[in-house]
Amino acid sequence: AKEYGRNGFQCYTPDMGQRASEVLPMEVAIRAALSNHELELYFQPKVDARTHTIVSAEALLRWSRPGFGLLSPGAFIPFAEERANLMRAIDTYVLRKACMHLARWRKAGVPVTSIALNLSASQFARAGMIAELDELLLEFGLDGSLLTLEVTEGVLLAEGGVAADNMLALRRMGVQVSIDDFGTGFSSLSYLHRFPVDELKIDRSFVSKIGRTGKDAALVKAIIGLGRDLSLRVVAEGVETTEQAEYLTSSGCDVLQGYLFYLPMSEEQFLEMLGAQAFA
Ligand code: C2E
Ligand code: CA
Ligand code: CA
Ligand code: CA
């Protein structure tokens, strides 16, 4: 952020991002984007580690902002996360969009087992979240098992609170829970078995170090071992090389996701990929 001071000097202050004159347009722009449906879901397939067939996909938000091109979440999610109501609006939008896509695919007979959504930790700790999700599934006639919610480790720290209750409710609804960016947060192993978690997602920062030093590789092996001991599905994100894929698979990782296999793509492209696979 830059601004010209009264004396004509360009001055930078750390709180500039907070100034109403700058914040307001961004918030207004995001709100408008939501009502104009400028935000859309892209899909990055997740593949079976052994067969490399598509088993699921992660929905990733993209904003086709007029005049700016296609924006990645990094350009607006961090801003929204500082404003609970805005983040809530985005999460609600994403849940609804995902249900719309799933309902459409089911109608068309598209063989998709589930899609994974990123939900902000604050939404996960919100009391009304389950009721809203339940209503949405009912509205679109969908089974909870078609959804996996990816949340970051921080959620596990809120022991005994709403987040824990929500997780139990999700389990009853058949909705799966994945711990995203696993290994980067503060959760200790002891938190894991106290929550009904279905999947561990190894963060890209660990995956990218495979093949560099023995220590990092050992860490990846340890995370996979932990997941397997707790009977969790283990997914690796950010897989970019065949060396990484082979190491992860031979270490017992179940599912792989990354540019080596597929980039995030539009719904249209995703359905084409699935179609191509079905006739391969
Ligand atoms: P994430 O959940 O860790 O998602 C993985 C990110 O890594 C995605 O970036 C994806 O495009 C990128 N990626 C996938 N494969 C590779 C690879 O092989 N190499 C590299 N270098 N990158 C790879 P993206 O789409 O920019 O999303 C960034 C973050 O924004 C996500 O991180 C997630 O935390 C957040 N996000 C995305 N969509 C949503 C959403 O709908 N709601 C919320 N609350 N957050 C979202
Ligand atoms: Ca994710
Ligand atoms: Ca992740
Ligand atoms: Ca990550």
PDB file of N, CA, C and O in Angstrom, residues 109 111 271-280:
ATOM      1  N   GLY A 109     -24.704 -38.222 -13.972  1.00  0.00           N
ATOM      2  CA  GLY A 109     -24.067 -39.528 -13.826  1.00  0.00           C
ATOM      3  C   GLY A 109     -22.550 -39.481 -13.818  1.00  0.00           C
ATOM      4  O   GLY A 109     -21.882 -40.466 -14.125  1.00  0.00           O
ATOM      5  N   PRO A 111     -19.025 -39.874 -12.396  1.00  0.00           N
ATOM      6  CA  PRO A 111     -18.535 -40.705 -11.291  1.00  0.00           C
ATOM      7  C   PRO A 111     -17.568 -39.975 -10.357  1.00  0.00           C
ATOM      8  O   PRO A 111     -16.367 -40.171 -10.423  1.00  0.00           O
ATOM      9  N   LEU A 271     -14.479 -32.244 -15.803  1.00  0.00           N
ATOM     10  CA  LEU A 271     -15.389 -33.265 -16.306  1.00  0.00           C
ATOM     11  C   LEU A 271     -14.804 -33.960 -17.537  1.00  0.00           C
ATOM     12  O   LEU A 271     -14.997 -35.162 -17.741  1.00  0.00           O
ATOM     13  N   GLU A 272     -14.060 -33.203 -18.335  1.00  0.00           N
ATOM     14  CA  GLU A 272     -13.377 -33.792 -19.498  1.00  0.00           C
ATOM     15  C   GLU A 272     -12.358 -34.834 -19.047  1.00  0.00           C
ATOM     16  O   GLU A 272     -12.256 -35.912 -19.621  1.00  0.00           O
ATOM     17  N   MET A 273     -11.589 -34.484 -18.012  1.00  0.00           N
ATOM     18  CA  MET A 273     -10.586 -35.402 -17.463  1.00  0.00           C
ATOM     19  C   MET A 273     -11.231 -36.691 -16.979  1.00  0.00           C
ATOM     20  O   MET A 273     -10.750 -37.783 -17.234  1.00  0.00           O
ATOM     21  N   LEU A 274     -12.337 -36.524 -16.251  1.00  0.00           N
ATOM     22  CA  LEU A 274     -13.034 -37.701 -15.724  1.00  0.00           C
ATOM     23  C   LEU A 274     -13.560 -38.556 -16.866  1.00  0.00           C
ATOM     24  O   LEU A 274     -13.494 -39.780 -16.830  1.00  0.00           O
ATOM     25  N   GLY A 275     -14.081 -37.881 -17.879  1.00  0.00           N
ATOM     26  CA  GLY A 275     -14.600 -38.595 -19.046  1.00  0.00           C
ATOM     27  C   GLY A 275     -13.490 -39.372 -19.728  1.00  0.00           C
ATOM     28  O   GLY A 275     -13.650 -40.543 -20.053  1.00  0.00           O
ATOM     29  N   ALA A 276     -12.351 -38.718 -19.916  1.00  0.00           N
ATOM     30  CA  ALA A 276     -11.220 -39.366 -20.580  1.00  0.00           C
ATOM     31  C   ALA A 276     -10.790 -40.596 -19.790  1.00  0.00           C
ATOM     32  O   ALA A 276     -10.446 -41.633 -20.353  1.00  0.00           O
ATOM     33  N   GLN A 277     -10.830 -40.477 -18.465  1.00  0.00           N
ATOM     34  CA  GLN A 277     -10.412 -41.596 -17.615  1.00  0.00           C
ATOM     35  C   GLN A 277     -11.375 -42.767 -17.734  1.00  0.00           C
ATOM     36  O   GLN A 277     -10.976 -43.916 -17.785  1.00  0.00           O
ATOM     37  N   ALA A 278     -12.669 -42.437 -17.791  1.00  0.00           N
ATOM     38  CA  ALA A 278     -13.681 -43.486 -17.856  1.00  0.00           C
ATOM     39  C   ALA A 278     -13.539 -44.312 -19.123  1.00  0.00           C
ATOM     40  O   ALA A 278     -13.863 -45.502 -19.133  1.00  0.00           O
ATOM     41  N   PHE A 279     -13.053 -43.691 -20.211  1.00  0.00           N
ATOM     42  CA  PHE A 279     -12.955 -44.423 -21.480  1.00  0.00           C
ATOM     43  C   PHE A 279     -11.540 -44.896 -21.775  1.00  0.00           C
ATOM     44  O   PHE A 279     -11.265 -45.396 -22.853  1.00  0.00           O
ATOM     45  N   ALA A 280     -10.629 -44.686 -20.798  1.00  0.00           N
ATOM     46  CA  ALA A 280      -9.229 -45.072 -21.036  1.00  0.00           C
ATOM     47  C   ALA A 280      -9.068 -46.588 -20.987  1.00  0.00           C
ATOM     48  O   ALA A 280      -9.812 -47.266 -20.315  1.00  0.00           O
TER      49      ALA A 280
END
